[in-house]
């Protein structure tokens, strides 16, 4: 079971929604969640993976508990600049980097 949450849940990034749709994953109806709300609900996880870039690492959520923790340094797609085409290309690149990292993670924990 996988969940995603952040410190300050907001709205879904429309560029992320678009590039995920390109690979057949519809996240358009997903609701952003607060890590604090999940904690207050008593959620427990085997693994917690934070995905903040190094410059924002001190603001990255820390989920308490006995989970094995990993940190993956990825750029926040909301910071991408350039033309719409350039932003989408950067977002696709980020999507593919995350996909590769997830596949590697699954291969390691599945062993």
CSV table of C-alpha atoms in Angstrom, one decimal:
chain,number,residue,atom,x,y,z
A,1,UNK,CA,0.0,0.0,0.0
A,2,UNK,CA,1.5,3.4,-1.0
A,3,UNK,CA,0.5,6.9,0.0
A,4,UNK,CA,1.8,10.3,-0.7
A,5,UNK,CA,1.7,13.3,1.6
A,6,UNK,CA,3.4,16.6,2.2
A,7,UNK,CA,3.8,19.3,4.8
A,8,UNK,CA,1.5,21.8,3.1
A,9,UNK,CA,-1.0,20.0,0.8
A,10,UNK,CA,-2.1,22.1,-2.0
A,11,UNK,CA,-3.4,21.5,-5.5
A,12,UNK,CA,-2.1,19.0,-8.0
A,13,UNK,CA,0.4,20.3,-10.5
A,14,UNK,CA,-1.3,20.4,-13.9
A,15,UNK,CA,1.9,19.6,-15.7
A,16,UNK,CA,2.5,16.5,-13.5
A,17,UNK,CA,-1.1,15.4,-14.1
A,18,UNK,CA,-0.5,15.8,-17.9
A,19,UNK,CA,2.8,13.8,-18.1
A,20,UNK,CA,1.4,11.1,-15.9
A,21,UNK,CA,-1.6,10.8,-18.2
A,22,UNK,CA,0.9,10.4,-21.1
A,23,UNK,CA,1.9,7.0,-19.6
A,24,UNK,CA,-1.6,5.9,-18.7
A,25,UNK,CA,-1.7,7.0,-15.1
A,26,UNK,CA,-4.6,9.3,-14.3
A,27,UNK,CA,-3.9,11.2,-11.1
A,28,UNK,CA,-6.4,14.0,-11.9
A,29,UNK,CA,-8.8,13.0,-9.1
A,30,UNK,CA,-6.1,12.5,-6.5
A,31,UNK,CA,-6.4,14.7,-3.4
A,32,UNK,CA,-3.2,16.1,-1.8
A,33,UNK,CA,-2.8,15.0,1.8
A,34,UNK,CA,-1.0,16.2,4.9
A,35,UNK,CA,1.7,14.1,6.5
A,36,UNK,CA,0.5,15.4,9.9
A,37,UNK,CA,-3.1,14.1,9.2
A,38,UNK,CA,-1.7,10.7,8.3
A,39,UNK,CA,0.3,10.6,11.5
A,40,UNK,CA,-2.7,11.7,13.6
A,41,UNK,CA,-4.7,8.9,12.0
A,42,UNK,CA,-2.1,6.5,13.4
A,43,UNK,CA,-0.8,5.3,10.0
A,44,UNK,CA,2.2,3.0,10.2
A,45,UNK,CA,4.5,2.3,7.3
A,46,UNK,CA,7.3,-0.2,6.6
A,47,UNK,CA,9.1,2.4,4.5
A,48,UNK,CA,9.0,6.2,4.4
A,49,UNK,CA,10.6,7.9,1.4
A,50,UNK,CA,11.0,11.6,1.4
A,51,UNK,CA,11.5,13.3,-2.0
A,52,UNK,CA,12.7,16.9,-1.3
A,53,UNK,CA,15.6,18.5,-3.1
A,54,UNK,CA,18.7,19.1,-1.0
A,55,UNK,CA,18.0,22.9,-0.7
A,56,UNK,CA,14.6,22.1,0.9
A,57,UNK,CA,15.7,19.1,3.0
A,58,UNK,CA,15.2,20.8,6.3
A,59,UNK,CA,11.5,21.4,5.4
A,60,UNK,CA,11.0,17.8,4.3
A,61,UNK,CA,8.5,15.9,6.4
A,62,UNK,CA,9.7,13.4,9.0
A,63,UNK,CA,7.2,10.7,9.7
A,64,UNK,CA,7.7,9.2,13.1
A,65,UNK,CA,7.7,5.5,13.8
A,66,UNK,CA,9.7,2.4,13.1
A,67,UNK,CA,9.8,2.7,9.3
A,68,UNK,CA,12.9,2.3,7.3
A,69,UNK,CA,13.7,5.7,5.9
A,70,UNK,CA,15.1,6.8,2.6
A,71,UNK,CA,15.6,10.2,1.1
A,72,UNK,CA,15.5,10.8,-2.7
A,73,UNK,CA,16.8,14.1,-3.9
A,74,UNK,CA,14.4,15.3,-6.6
A,75,UNK,CA,13.7,18.8,-7.9
A,76,UNK,CA,10.2,20.1,-7.1
A,77,UNK,CA,8.4,20.4,-10.5
A,78,UNK,CA,6.6,23.5,-9.4
A,79,UNK,CA,9.9,25.3,-9.7
A,80,UNK,CA,10.4,24.5,-13.4
A,81,UNK,CA,10.6,27.6,-15.6
A,82,UNK,CA,10.7,28.1,-19.4
A,83,UNK,CA,8.2,27.7,-22.1
A,84,UNK,CA,5.3,25.3,-21.5
A,85,UNK,CA,7.1,22.8,-23.8
A,86,UNK,CA,10.3,23.1,-21.8
A,87,UNK,CA,8.4,22.7,-18.5
A,88,UNK,CA,6.7,19.6,-19.8
A,89,UNK,CA,10.0,18.1,-20.9
A,90,UNK,CA,11.5,18.8,-17.5
A,91,UNK,CA,8.5,17.2,-15.9
A,92,UNK,CA,8.7,14.1,-18.1
A,93,UNK,CA,12.4,13.8,-17.3
A,94,UNK,CA,11.6,14.0,-13.5
A,95,UNK,CA,8.8,11.4,-13.9
A,96,UNK,CA,11.2,9.0,-15.6
A,97,UNK,CA,13.9,9.5,-13.0
A,98,UNK,CA,11.4,8.8,-10.2
A,99,UNK,CA,10.1,5.7,-12.1
A,100,UNK,CA,13.6,4.4,-12.4
A,101,UNK,CA,14.2,5.0,-8.7
A,102,UNK,CA,11.0,3.2,-7.7
A,103,UNK,CA,11.8,0.2,-9.9
A,104,UNK,CA,15.3,0.0,-8.3
A,105,UNK,CA,13.7,0.2,-4.8
A,106,UNK,CA,11.2,-2.5,-5.6
A,107,UNK,CA,14.0,-4.8,-6.9
A,108,UNK,CA,16.0,-4.3,-3.7
A,109,UNK,CA,13.2,-4.8,-1.2
A,110,UNK,CA,11.7,-7.6,-3.2
A,111,UNK,CA,15.0,-9.6,-3.1
